[in-house]
Amino acid sequence: MTGTGAGRRRSLPVVIGACGCAALLVLVVGLGIGYLAWEDRSADQPAASGSPSSGAAPAPETESARPFVVLTARDGDELTPEENLEVLRTSPLTGGHLPEVAECPLPTITAAPTAAELQAFLDAGTACYAGLWAQAMSDRNLPWSTPRVEVFAWPQIPTGSACEAPLFEQTSPLMCHLDGVLYWPLGAGHLSALAAEADLPAAYLADLSRALMDAVGWQSSISFYALHYLEASAEDDPARLDAARRYGLQRQCLATTAMLQLPEELHPSDDLWAIFLDEGTWPPEPPASIPAAAVVHWVLVARSTDGALSPCNSWTAYSTDINS
């Protein structure tokens, strides 16, 4: 990816290529939702103006004035902040429906699976989501390549990974775009750590859906448009925090929507829904510190969409649904 300055042209492709969310602001929505890496590596970036007020009411959703263009990590930002925001508000992932998955055969998963058992489960779950996202992306003229999942035992970082060791964490999967592998530490998972054993299949599928949003954001290039938009605001600009939260909440909503397109027998039980809808499940994590009530709100939105994507368009939502 190129930027407006030489330093950005040198550094952004390397950092974005390695990180799971294709950006430079660490954006964690609860544990395991995924992150947009940015803050810690952008201290030298100049401030810019043009971001809308985070408290303003959203503009009505309109059709983009230009065709959507898929970006890559090497593409520069040729748009104004307002134009990037327009793309985010009207992107191919803000309309239509996700397809239903008719069948999703899964192996047994237990509360303390071996690496082989977890690998088999995640491989099967990824295959189910792969069919969904392959069709959804194709329908929108977007590219899709299904990530390969590799389970590993922390702290033994996979030696063959194209991503650097400091990017790996014990409790969170890492989507490495340099080699197309979703690295999953044995024992990682947010909802799967909270669920009863009977609910583990649905809980792991929910965790997996959120992890795969890294690939969706990268391959659709929505992550790149979000990064460009974020770069237009100074670090202390409330609009930057608001935009980072909108990005994360859209991902949460899309991930939950995708999970609910799986066969009904794999949907969360009432007990697992109670965990989903408990604000204590989603402690705000810095730097974005998305309010737990906002996460629950967008889970509820996804629960009522019946596969539709337009309700998940957080870029046109009121600030009260994002920041409180």
PDB file of C-alpha atoms in Angstrom:
ATOM      1  CA  MET A   1       0.000   0.000   0.000  1.00  0.00           C
ATOM      2  CA  THR A   2       1.268   3.439  -0.805  1.00  0.00           C
ATOM      3  CA  GLY A   3       0.407   6.560   1.046  1.00  0.00           C
ATOM      4  CA  THR A   4       0.910  10.261   0.786  1.00  0.00           C
ATOM      5  CA  GLY A   5       4.368  10.124   2.333  1.00  0.00           C
ATOM      6  CA  ALA A   6       7.480   8.069   1.650  1.00  0.00           C
ATOM      7  CA  GLY A   7       7.533   6.616   5.118  1.00  0.00           C
ATOM      8  CA  ARG A   8       4.014   5.284   4.704  1.00  0.00           C
ATOM      9  CA  ARG A   9       4.897   3.760   1.342  1.00  0.00           C
ATOM     10  CA  ARG A  10       7.706   1.800   2.971  1.00  0.00           C
ATOM     11  CA  SER A  11       6.004   0.630   6.139  1.00  0.00           C
ATOM     12  CA  LEU A  12       2.301   0.047   5.524  1.00  0.00           C
ATOM     13  CA  PRO A  13       2.492  -2.982   3.181  1.00  0.00           C
ATOM     14  CA  VAL A  14       4.697  -4.847   5.642  1.00  0.00           C
ATOM     15  CA  VAL A  15       2.606  -4.155   8.723  1.00  0.00           C
ATOM     16  CA  ILE A  16      -0.754  -4.627   7.034  1.00  0.00           C
ATOM     17  CA  GLY A  17       0.349  -7.777   5.262  1.00  0.00           C
ATOM     18  CA  ALA A  18       1.332  -9.374   8.531  1.00  0.00           C
ATOM     19  CA  CYS A  19      -1.626  -8.408  10.657  1.00  0.00           C
ATOM     20  CA  GLY A  20      -4.948 -10.136  10.739  1.00  0.00           C
ATOM     21  CA  CYS A  21      -7.156  -7.116  10.170  1.00  0.00           C
ATOM     22  CA  ALA A  22      -5.313  -5.279   7.454  1.00  0.00           C
ATOM     23  CA  ALA A  23      -4.844  -1.998   9.245  1.00  0.00           C
ATOM     24  CA  LEU A  24      -2.724  -0.303  11.830  1.00  0.00           C
ATOM     25  CA  LEU A  25      -5.049   0.404  14.774  1.00  0.00           C
ATOM     26  CA  VAL A  26      -5.433  -2.472  17.189  1.00  0.00           C
ATOM     27  CA  LEU A  27      -9.182  -2.827  17.327  1.00  0.00           C
ATOM     28  CA  VAL A  28     -10.486  -5.516  19.651  1.00  0.00           C
ATOM     29  CA  VAL A  29     -14.207  -6.017  20.080  1.00  0.00           C
ATOM     30  CA  GLY A  30     -14.256  -8.251  23.130  1.00  0.00           C
ATOM     31  CA  LEU A  31     -11.859 -11.182  22.986  1.00  0.00           C
ATOM     32  CA  GLY A  32     -11.470 -12.935  19.677  1.00  0.00           C
ATOM     33  CA  ILE A  33     -13.481 -10.564  17.466  1.00  0.00           C
ATOM     34  CA  GLY A  34     -10.363  -9.534  15.594  1.00  0.00           C
ATOM     35  CA  TYR A  35      -8.379  -6.359  15.308  1.00  0.00           C
ATOM     36  CA  LEU A  36      -7.449  -3.530  12.996  1.00  0.00           C
ATOM     37  CA  ALA A  37      -3.787  -2.780  13.700  1.00  0.00           C
ATOM     38  CA  TRP A  38      -2.886   0.896  13.588  1.00  0.00           C
ATOM     39  CA  GLU A  39      -2.378   3.016  16.710  1.00  0.00           C
ATOM     40  CA  ASP A  40       0.913   1.634  17.953  1.00  0.00           C
ATOM     41  CA  ARG A  41       2.612   2.004  14.590  1.00  0.00           C
ATOM     42  CA  SER A  42       1.272   5.356  13.369  1.00  0.00           C
ATOM     43  CA  ALA A  43       2.650   7.873  15.841  1.00  0.00           C
ATOM     44  CA  ASP A  44       4.657   9.577  13.105  1.00  0.00           C
ATOM     45  CA  GLN A  45       1.713  10.056  10.748  1.00  0.00           C
ATOM     46  CA  PRO A  46       0.514  13.631  10.153  1.00  0.00           C
ATOM     47  CA  ALA A  47      -2.924  14.717  11.227  1.00  0.00           C
ATOM     48  CA  ALA A  48      -5.504  15.457   8.581  1.00  0.00           C
ATOM     49  CA  SER A  49      -8.904  17.042   8.520  1.00  0.00           C
ATOM     50  CA  GLY A  50     -12.155  16.193   6.858  1.00  0.00           C
ATOM     51  CA  SER A  51     -13.686  13.573   9.178  1.00  0.00           C
ATOM     52  CA  PRO A  52     -17.320  14.130  10.100  1.00  0.00           C
ATOM     53  CA  SER A  53     -18.346  14.716  13.687  1.00  0.00           C
ATOM     54  CA  SER A  54     -18.875  11.500  15.630  1.00  0.00           C
ATOM     55  CA  GLY A  55     -22.030  12.924  17.116  1.00  0.00           C
ATOM     56  CA  ALA A  56     -23.703  13.823  13.851  1.00  0.00           C
ATOM     57  CA  ALA A  57     -26.730  11.924  12.613  1.00  0.00           C
ATOM     58  CA  PRO A  58     -25.881   9.625   9.712  1.00  0.00           C
ATOM     59  CA  ALA A  59     -26.527  10.617   6.150  1.00  0.00           C
ATOM     60  CA  PRO A  60     -29.167   8.577   4.322  1.00  0.00           C
ATOM     61  CA  GLU A  61     -27.748   5.508   2.624  1.00  0.00           C
ATOM     62  CA  THR A  62     -27.245   6.249  -1.073  1.00  0.00           C
ATOM     63  CA  GLU A  63     -25.834   4.443  -4.039  1.00  0.00           C
ATOM     64  CA  SER A  64     -22.142   5.165  -4.558  1.00  0.00           C
ATOM     65  CA  ALA A  65     -21.398   7.625  -7.350  1.00  0.00           C
ATOM     66  CA  ARG A  66     -18.518   5.458  -8.574  1.00  0.00           C
ATOM     67  CA  PRO A  67     -18.102   1.714  -9.067  1.00  0.00           C
ATOM     68  CA  PHE A  68     -16.567  -0.095  -6.117  1.00  0.00           C
ATOM     69  CA  VAL A  69     -12.879  -0.784  -6.734  1.00  0.00           C
ATOM     70  CA  VAL A  70     -11.100  -3.665  -4.992  1.00  0.00           C
ATOM     71  CA  LEU A  71      -7.847  -2.398  -3.500  1.00  0.00           C
ATOM     72  CA  THR A  72      -4.661  -4.234  -2.571  1.00  0.00           C
ATOM     73  CA  ALA A  73      -2.035  -3.573   0.075  1.00  0.00           C
ATOM     74  CA  ARG A  74       0.057  -1.761  -2.509  1.00  0.00           C
ATOM     75  CA  ASP A  75      -2.606   0.681  -3.606  1.00  0.00           C
ATOM     76  CA  GLY A  76      -2.454   4.225  -2.376  1.00  0.00           C
ATOM     77  CA  ASP A  77      -5.266   6.370  -1.067  1.00  0.00           C
ATOM     78  CA  GLU A  78      -6.572   8.331  -4.020  1.00  0.00           C
ATOM     79  CA  LEU A  79      -9.828   9.418  -2.359  1.00  0.00           C
ATOM     80  CA  THR A  80     -10.763  12.205   0.008  1.00  0.00           C
ATOM     81  CA  PRO A  81     -11.934  11.257   3.519  1.00  0.00           C
ATOM     82  CA  GLU A  82     -15.500  11.964   2.453  1.00  0.00           C
ATOM     83  CA  GLU A  83     -15.123   9.685  -0.565  1.00  0.00           C
ATOM     84  CA  ASN A  84     -13.663   6.881   1.555  1.00  0.00           C
ATOM     85  CA  LEU A  85     -16.587   7.236   3.949  1.00  0.00           C
ATOM     86  CA  GLU A  86     -19.006   7.069   1.023  1.00  0.00           C
ATOM     87  CA  VAL A  87     -17.394   3.808  -0.096  1.00  0.00           C
ATOM     88  CA  LEU A  88     -17.682   2.345   3.407  1.00  0.00           C
ATOM     89  CA  ARG A  89     -21.335   3.377   3.616  1.00  0.00           C
ATOM     90  CA  THR A  90     -22.239   1.886   0.236  1.00  0.00           C
ATOM     91  CA  SER A  91     -19.794  -1.001  -0.229  1.00  0.00           C
ATOM     92  CA  PRO A  92     -20.896  -4.373  -1.649  1.00  0.00           C
ATOM     93  CA  LEU A  93     -20.986  -5.706   1.927  1.00  0.00           C
ATOM     94  CA  THR A  94     -23.753  -3.286   2.922  1.00  0.00           C
ATOM     95  CA  GLY A  95     -26.484  -4.778   0.738  1.00  0.00           C
ATOM     96  CA  GLY A  96     -28.083  -8.027  -0.333  1.00  0.00           C
ATOM     97  CA  HIS A  97     -28.150 -11.266   1.650  1.00  0.00           C
ATOM     98  CA  LEU A  98     -25.681 -13.920   2.709  1.00  0.00           C
ATOM     99  CA  PRO A  99     -26.557 -17.367   1.345  1.00  0.00           C
ATOM    100  CA  GLU A 100     -27.770 -20.119   3.627  1.00  0.00           C
ATOM    101  CA  VAL A 101     -25.591 -23.144   4.291  1.00  0.00           C
ATOM    102  CA  ALA A 102     -27.700 -26.267   3.858  1.00  0.00           C
ATOM    103  CA  GLU A 103     -25.335 -28.744   5.504  1.00  0.00           C
ATOM    104  CA  CYS A 104     -22.388 -28.402   7.851  1.00  0.00           C
ATOM    105  CA  PRO A 105     -21.135 -31.778   9.111  1.00  0.00           C
ATOM    106  CA  LEU A 106     -18.860 -31.355  12.095  1.00  0.00           C
ATOM    107  CA  PRO A 107     -16.763 -33.720  14.193  1.00  0.00           C
ATOM    108  CA  THR A 108     -17.215 -33.858  17.958  1.00  0.00           C
ATOM    109  CA  ILE A 109     -15.560 -31.130  20.003  1.00  0.00           C
ATOM    110  CA  THR A 110     -14.971 -31.296  23.761  1.00  0.00           C
ATOM    111  CA  ALA A 111     -14.081 -28.796  26.464  1.00  0.00           C
ATOM    112  CA  ALA A 112     -10.396 -29.729  26.319  1.00  0.00           C
ATOM    113  CA  PRO A 113      -9.763 -30.888  22.759  1.00  0.00           C
ATOM    114  CA  THR A 114      -6.434 -32.160  21.551  1.00  0.00           C
ATOM    115  CA  ALA A 115      -4.745 -30.221  18.786  1.00  0.00           C
ATOM    116  CA  ALA A 116      -5.874 -32.863  16.287  1.00  0.00           C
ATOM    117  CA  GLU A 117      -9.500 -32.699  17.478  1.00  0.00           C
ATOM    118  CA  LEU A 118      -9.592 -28.914  17.335  1.00  0.00           C
ATOM    119  CA  GLN A 119      -7.901 -28.937  13.930  1.00  0.00           C
ATOM    120  CA  ALA A 120     -10.525 -31.310  12.548  1.00  0.00           C
ATOM    121  CA  PHE A 121     -13.377 -29.211  13.936  1.00  0.00           C
ATOM    122  CA  LEU A 122     -12.016 -25.902  12.656  1.00  0.00           C
ATOM    123  CA  ASP A 123     -11.257 -27.406   9.242  1.00  0.00           C
ATOM    124  CA  ALA A 124     -14.857 -28.596   8.964  1.00  0.00           C
ATOM    125  CA  GLY A 125     -16.263 -25.292  10.218  1.00  0.00           C
ATOM    126  CA  THR A 126     -14.083 -23.304   7.833  1.00  0.00           C
ATOM    127  CA  ALA A 127     -15.334 -25.437   4.949  1.00  0.00           C
ATOM    128  CA  CYS A 128     -18.915 -24.490   5.858  1.00  0.00           C
ATOM    129  CA  TYR A 129     -18.109 -20.788   6.008  1.00  0.00           C
ATOM    130  CA  ALA A 130     -16.012 -21.050   2.858  1.00  0.00           C
ATOM    131  CA  GLY A 131     -19.039 -22.015   0.802  1.00  0.00           C
ATOM    132  CA  LEU A 132     -20.991 -19.098   2.241  1.00  0.00           C
ATOM    133  CA  TRP A 133     -18.316 -16.466   1.685  1.00  0.00           C
ATOM    134  CA  ALA A 134     -17.217 -17.808  -1.692  1.00  0.00           C
ATOM    135  CA  GLN A 135     -20.764 -17.369  -3.004  1.00  0.00           C
ATOM    136  CA  ALA A 136     -21.343 -14.065  -1.240  1.00  0.00           C
ATOM    137  CA  MET A 137     -18.120 -12.569  -2.552  1.00  0.00           C
ATOM    138  CA  SER A 138     -18.657 -13.929  -6.050  1.00  0.00           C
ATOM    139  CA  ASP A 139     -22.156 -12.456  -6.120  1.00  0.00           C
ATOM    140  CA  ARG A 140     -20.558  -9.065  -5.416  1.00  0.00           C
ATOM    141  CA  ASN A 141     -17.650  -9.435  -7.858  1.00  0.00           C
ATOM    142  CA  LEU A 142     -15.208  -9.628  -4.958  1.00  0.00           C
ATOM    143  CA  PRO A 143     -12.283 -12.043  -4.694  1.00  0.00           C
ATOM    144  CA  TRP A 144     -12.243 -14.908  -2.202  1.00  0.00           C
ATOM    145  CA  SER A 145      -9.600 -17.418  -1.200  1.00  0.00           C
ATOM    146  CA  THR A 146     -10.428 -19.657   1.759  1.00  0.00           C
ATOM    147  CA  PRO A 147      -7.820 -19.440   4.517  1.00  0.00           C
ATOM    148  CA  ARG A 148      -6.172 -22.595   5.752  1.00  0.00           C
ATOM    149  CA  VAL A 149      -6.410 -23.138   9.520  1.00  0.00           C
ATOM    150  CA  GLU A 150      -3.409 -24.286  11.524  1.00  0.00           C
ATOM    151  CA  VAL A 151      -3.776 -25.149  15.207  1.00  0.00           C
ATOM    152  CA  PHE A 152      -0.645 -24.793  17.297  1.00  0.00           C
ATOM    153  CA  ALA A 153       0.289 -25.194  20.956  1.00  0.00           C
ATOM    154  CA  TRP A 154       1.345 -21.935  22.561  1.00  0.00           C
ATOM    155  CA  PRO A 155       4.092 -20.802  23.101  1.00  0.00           C
ATOM    156  CA  GLN A 156       5.527 -22.797  20.216  1.00  0.00           C
ATOM    157  CA  ILE A 157       4.987 -20.348  17.366  1.00  0.00           C
ATOM    158  CA  PRO A 158       4.606 -22.111  13.990  1.00  0.00           C
ATOM    159  CA  THR A 159       8.064 -22.018  12.447  1.00  0.00           C
ATOM    160  CA  GLY A 160       6.769 -21.984   8.892  1.00  0.00           C
ATOM    161  CA  SER A 161       4.601 -18.897   9.321  1.00  0.00           C
ATOM    162  CA  ALA A 162       5.234 -15.914   7.090  1.00  0.00           C
ATOM    163  CA  CYS A 163       4.150 -13.633   9.952  1.00  0.00           C
ATOM    164  CA  GLU A 164       6.580 -12.553  12.650  1.00  0.00           C
ATOM    165  CA  ALA A 165       6.455 -14.098  16.115  1.00  0.00           C
ATOM    166  CA  PRO A 166       5.495 -10.875  17.992  1.00  0.00           C
ATOM    167  CA  LEU A 167       2.168 -10.829  16.135  1.00  0.00           C
ATOM    168  CA  PHE A 168       1.036 -14.100  17.724  1.00  0.00           C
ATOM    169  CA  GLU A 169      -0.990 -14.113  20.941  1.00  0.00           C
ATOM    170  CA  GLN A 170      -1.884 -16.923  23.286  1.00  0.00           C
ATOM    171  CA  THR A 171      -5.608 -16.235  23.424  1.00  0.00           C
ATOM    172  CA  SER A 172      -6.425 -14.946  19.923  1.00  0.00           C
ATOM    173  CA  PRO A 173      -6.243 -16.447  16.434  1.00  0.00           C
ATOM    174  CA  LEU A 174      -4.032 -14.659  13.921  1.00  0.00           C
ATOM    175  CA  MET A 175      -4.991 -14.326  10.263  1.00  0.00           C
ATOM    176  CA  CYS A 176      -1.672 -14.083   8.423  1.00  0.00           C
ATOM    177  CA  HIS A 177      -2.339 -12.650   4.982  1.00  0.00           C
ATOM    178  CA  LEU A 178       1.243 -13.234   3.893  1.00  0.00           C
ATOM    179  CA  ASP A 179       0.611 -16.974   3.683  1.00  0.00           C
ATOM    180  CA  GLY A 180      -3.189 -17.180   3.846  1.00  0.00           C
ATOM    181  CA  VAL A 181      -3.218 -19.131   7.112  1.00  0.00           C
ATOM    182  CA  LEU A 182      -5.435 -18.596  10.147  1.00  0.00           C
ATOM    183  CA  TYR A 183      -3.223 -19.605  13.068  1.00  0.00           C
ATOM    184  CA  TRP A 184      -5.279 -20.811  16.030  1.00  0.00           C
ATOM    185  CA  PRO A 185      -3.629 -21.322  19.435  1.00  0.00           C
ATOM    186  CA  LEU A 186      -4.863 -24.427  21.224  1.00  0.00           C
ATOM    187  CA  GLY A 187      -7.178 -23.136  23.944  1.00  0.00           C
ATOM    188  CA  ALA A 188      -7.972 -19.850  22.182  1.00  0.00           C
ATOM    189  CA  GLY A 189     -11.518 -18.666  21.697  1.00  0.00           C
ATOM    190  CA  HIS A 190     -13.732 -16.252  23.562  1.00  0.00           C
ATOM    191  CA  LEU A 191     -17.235 -17.695  23.533  1.00  0.00           C
ATOM    192  CA  SER A 192     -15.869 -21.228  23.493  1.00  0.00           C
ATOM    193  CA  ALA A 193     -14.135 -20.461  26.800  1.00  0.00           C
ATOM    194  CA  LEU A 194     -17.442 -19.366  28.356  1.00  0.00           C
ATOM    195  CA  ALA A 195     -19.844 -21.930  26.921  1.00  0.00           C
ATOM    196  CA  ALA A 196     -21.075 -25.160  28.456  1.00  0.00           C
ATOM    197  CA  GLU A 197     -19.832 -28.303  26.740  1.00  0.00           C
ATOM    198  CA  ALA A 198     -23.143 -28.881  24.968  1.00  0.00           C
ATOM    199  CA  ASP A 199     -22.830 -25.426  23.390  1.00  0.00           C
ATOM    200  CA  LEU A 200     -19.213 -25.765  22.292  1.00  0.00           C
ATOM    201  CA  PRO A 201     -19.926 -26.443  18.594  1.00  0.00           C
ATOM    202  CA  ALA A 202     -21.952 -23.238  18.233  1.00  0.00           C
ATOM    203  CA  ALA A 203     -19.507 -21.285  20.404  1.00  0.00           C
ATOM    204  CA  TYR A 204     -16.487 -22.357  18.349  1.00  0.00           C
ATOM    205  CA  LEU A 205     -18.374 -21.579  15.148  1.00  0.00           C
ATOM    206  CA  ALA A 206     -19.101 -18.080  16.487  1.00  0.00           C
ATOM    207  CA  ASP A 207     -15.439 -17.563  17.363  1.00  0.00           C
ATOM    208  CA  LEU A 208     -14.409 -18.884  13.951  1.00  0.00           C
ATOM    209  CA  SER A 209     -16.853 -16.596  12.151  1.00  0.00           C
ATOM    210  CA  ARG A 210     -15.320 -13.555  13.824  1.00  0.00           C
ATOM    211  CA  ALA A 211     -11.794 -14.720  13.034  1.00  0.00           C
ATOM    212  CA  LEU A 212     -12.687 -15.191   9.367  1.00  0.00           C
ATOM    213  CA  MET A 213     -13.852 -11.573   9.178  1.00  0.00           C
ATOM    214  CA  ASP A 214     -10.157 -10.698   8.924  1.00  0.00           C
ATOM    215  CA  ALA A 215     -10.060 -12.493   5.581  1.00  0.00           C
ATOM    216  CA  VAL A 216     -13.366 -10.943   4.483  1.00  0.00           C
ATOM    217  CA  GLY A 217     -12.166  -7.432   5.298  1.00  0.00           C
ATOM    218  CA  TRP A 218      -8.800  -7.955   3.603  1.00  0.00           C
ATOM    219  CA  GLN A 219     -10.011  -9.663   0.450  1.00  0.00           C
ATOM    220  CA  SER A 220     -12.964  -7.330  -0.077  1.00  0.00           C
ATOM    221  CA  SER A 221     -10.574  -4.396   0.642  1.00  0.00           C
ATOM    222  CA  ILE A 222     -13.051  -2.873   3.102  1.00  0.00           C
ATOM    223  CA  SER A 223     -10.182  -2.910   5.603  1.00  0.00           C
ATOM    224  CA  PHE A 224      -8.081  -0.758   3.279  1.00  0.00           C
ATOM    225  CA  TYR A 225     -10.837   1.803   2.810  1.00  0.00           C
ATOM    226  CA  ALA A 226     -11.314   1.883   6.586  1.00  0.00           C
ATOM    227  CA  LEU A 227      -7.583   2.374   7.105  1.00  0.00           C
ATOM    228  CA  HIS A 228      -7.487   5.234   4.612  1.00  0.00           C
ATOM    229  CA  TYR A 229     -10.455   6.873   6.302  1.00  0.00           C
ATOM    230  CA  LEU A 230      -8.910   6.484   9.749  1.00  0.00           C
ATOM    231  CA  GLU A 231      -5.637   7.964   8.556  1.00  0.00           C
ATOM    232  CA  ALA A 232      -7.441  11.196   7.724  1.00  0.00           C
ATOM    233  CA  SER A 233      -8.010  11.971  11.420  1.00  0.00           C
ATOM    234  CA  ALA A 234      -5.599  12.977  14.125  1.00  0.00           C
ATOM    235  CA  GLU A 235      -5.039  10.489  16.949  1.00  0.00           C
ATOM    236  CA  ASP A 236      -7.008  12.584  19.436  1.00  0.00           C
ATOM    237  CA  ASP A 237      -9.894  13.280  17.052  1.00  0.00           C
ATOM    238  CA  PRO A 238     -13.145  11.753  18.362  1.00  0.00           C
ATOM    239  CA  ALA A 239     -14.066  10.975  14.748  1.00  0.00           C
ATOM    240  CA  ARG A 240     -11.154   8.541  14.563  1.00  0.00           C
ATOM    241  CA  LEU A 241     -12.363   6.605  17.605  1.00  0.00           C
ATOM    242  CA  ASP A 242     -15.915   6.665  16.263  1.00  0.00           C
ATOM    243  CA  ALA A 243     -14.767   5.282  12.889  1.00  0.00           C
ATOM    244  CA  ALA A 244     -12.693   2.527  14.495  1.00  0.00           C
ATOM    245  CA  ARG A 245     -15.720   1.453  16.494  1.00  0.00           C
ATOM    246  CA  ARG A 246     -17.951   1.481  13.411  1.00  0.00           C
ATOM    247  CA  TYR A 247     -15.477  -0.773  11.643  1.00  0.00           C
ATOM    248  CA  GLY A 248     -15.371  -3.245  14.518  1.00  0.00           C
ATOM    249  CA  LEU A 249     -19.117  -3.291  15.059  1.00  0.00           C
ATOM    250  CA  GLN A 250     -19.823  -3.930  11.392  1.00  0.00           C
ATOM    251  CA  ARG A 251     -17.489  -6.921  11.614  1.00  0.00           C
ATOM    252  CA  GLN A 252     -19.295  -8.211  14.706  1.00  0.00           C
ATOM    253  CA  CYS A 253     -22.661  -7.872  13.002  1.00  0.00           C
ATOM    254  CA  LEU A 254     -21.486  -9.559   9.790  1.00  0.00           C
ATOM    255  CA  ALA A 255     -19.835 -12.383  11.699  1.00  0.00           C
ATOM    256  CA  THR A 256     -22.996 -13.059  13.701  1.00  0.00           C
ATOM    257  CA  THR A 257     -25.115 -12.872  10.555  1.00  0.00           C
ATOM    258  CA  ALA A 258     -22.849 -15.397   8.826  1.00  0.00           C
ATOM    259  CA  MET A 259     -23.046 -17.740  11.823  1.00  0.00           C
ATOM    260  CA  LEU A 260     -26.844 -17.662  11.632  1.00  0.00           C
ATOM    261  CA  GLN A 261     -26.776 -18.756   7.980  1.00  0.00           C
ATOM    262  CA  LEU A 262     -25.497 -22.150   9.096  1.00  0.00           C
ATOM    263  CA  PRO A 263     -28.033 -24.943   9.676  1.00  0.00           C
ATOM    264  CA  GLU A 264     -30.445 -24.162  12.484  1.00  0.00           C
ATOM    265  CA  GLU A 265     -29.212 -27.028  14.652  1.00  0.00           C
ATOM    266  CA  LEU A 266     -25.862 -25.220  14.889  1.00  0.00           C
ATOM    267  CA  HIS A 267     -27.368 -21.940  16.084  1.00  0.00           C
ATOM    268  CA  PRO A 268     -26.759 -20.839  19.680  1.00  0.00           C
ATOM    269  CA  SER A 269     -28.952 -22.298  22.379  1.00  0.00           C
ATOM    270  CA  ASP A 270     -30.808 -20.023  24.765  1.00  0.00           C
ATOM    271  CA  ASP A 271     -27.952 -20.447  27.233  1.00  0.00           C
ATOM    272  CA  LEU A 272     -25.361 -19.426  24.641  1.00  0.00           C
ATOM    273  CA  TRP A 273     -27.489 -16.489  23.522  1.00  0.00           C
ATOM    274  CA  ALA A 274     -27.553 -15.368  27.141  1.00  0.00           C
ATOM    275  CA  ILE A 275     -23.752 -15.256  27.042  1.00  0.00           C
ATOM    276  CA  PHE A 276     -23.810 -13.408  23.719  1.00  0.00           C
ATOM    277  CA  LEU A 277     -26.184 -10.792  25.129  1.00  0.00           C
ATOM    278  CA  ASP A 278     -24.447 -10.348  28.482  1.00  0.00           C
ATOM    279  CA  GLU A 279     -22.495  -7.083  28.452  1.00  0.00           C
ATOM    280  CA  GLY A 280     -19.981  -8.747  30.766  1.00  0.00           C
ATOM    281  CA  THR A 281     -18.993 -10.966  27.852  1.00  0.00           C
ATOM    282  CA  TRP A 282     -17.607  -7.959  25.968  1.00  0.00           C
ATOM    283  CA  PRO A 283     -15.289  -5.893  28.182  1.00  0.00           C
ATOM    284  CA  PRO A 284     -14.150  -2.771  26.312  1.00  0.00           C
ATOM    285  CA  GLU A 285     -10.585  -3.252  25.114  1.00  0.00           C
ATOM    286  CA  PRO A 286      -8.264  -0.309  24.409  1.00  0.00           C
ATOM    287  CA  PRO A 287      -7.542   1.576  22.291  1.00  0.00           C
ATOM    288  CA  ALA A 288     -10.958   1.468  20.610  1.00  0.00           C
ATOM    289  CA  SER A 289     -12.731   0.429  23.841  1.00  0.00           C
ATOM    290  CA  ILE A 290     -15.998  -0.353  22.123  1.00  0.00           C
ATOM    291  CA  PRO A 291     -18.780  -0.129  24.714  1.00  0.00           C
ATOM    292  CA  ALA A 292     -20.169  -3.521  25.661  1.00  0.00           C
ATOM    293  CA  ALA A 293     -23.711  -2.224  25.174  1.00  0.00           C
ATOM    294  CA  ALA A 294     -22.845  -1.379  21.562  1.00  0.00           C
ATOM    295  CA  VAL A 295     -21.547  -4.894  20.911  1.00  0.00           C
ATOM    296  CA  VAL A 296     -24.744  -6.399  22.336  1.00  0.00           C
ATOM    297  CA  HIS A 297     -26.826  -3.998  20.238  1.00  0.00           C
ATOM    298  CA  TRP A 298     -25.160  -5.161  17.010  1.00  0.00           C
ATOM    299  CA  VAL A 299     -25.445  -8.826  17.999  1.00  0.00           C
ATOM    300  CA  LEU A 300     -29.165  -8.227  18.372  1.00  0.00           C
ATOM    301  CA  VAL A 301     -29.257  -6.475  15.004  1.00  0.00           C
ATOM    302  CA  ALA A 302     -27.606  -9.479  13.382  1.00  0.00           C
ATOM    303  CA  ARG A 303     -29.975 -11.851  15.145  1.00  0.00           C
ATOM    304  CA  SER A 304     -32.921 -10.198  13.397  1.00  0.00           C
ATOM    305  CA  THR A 305     -31.490  -9.764   9.885  1.00  0.00           C
ATOM    306  CA  ASP A 306     -32.367 -13.172   8.399  1.00  0.00           C
ATOM    307  CA  GLY A 307     -29.170 -12.955   6.358  1.00  0.00           C
ATOM    308  CA  ALA A 308     -29.606  -9.354   5.157  1.00  0.00           C
ATOM    309  CA  LEU A 309     -26.472  -7.212   5.213  1.00  0.00           C
ATOM    310  CA  SER A 310     -27.913  -3.697   5.134  1.00  0.00           C
ATOM    311  CA  PRO A 311     -28.893  -3.748   8.844  1.00  0.00           C
ATOM    312  CA  CYS A 312     -25.188  -4.344   9.643  1.00  0.00           C
ATOM    313  CA  ASN A 313     -24.185  -1.071   7.984  1.00  0.00           C
ATOM    314  CA  SER A 314     -22.722   0.596  11.056  1.00  0.00           C
ATOM    315  CA  TRP A 315     -21.282   3.344   8.838  1.00  0.00           C
ATOM    316  CA  THR A 316     -24.761   4.888   8.508  1.00  0.00           C
ATOM    317  CA  ALA A 317     -25.821   4.263  12.113  1.00  0.00           C
ATOM    318  CA  TYR A 318     -26.430   6.943  14.721  1.00  0.00           C
ATOM    319  CA  SER A 319     -23.536   7.624  17.061  1.00  0.00           C
ATOM    320  CA  THR A 320     -25.617   6.461  20.018  1.00  0.00           C
ATOM    321  CA  ASP A 321     -25.595   2.947  18.548  1.00  0.00           C
ATOM    322  CA  ILE A 322     -21.803   3.078  18.274  1.00  0.00           C
ATOM    323  CA  ASN A 323     -20.476   4.923  21.282  1.00  0.00           C
ATOM    324  CA  SER A 324     -22.916   4.187  24.105  1.00  0.00           C
TER     325      SER A 324
END
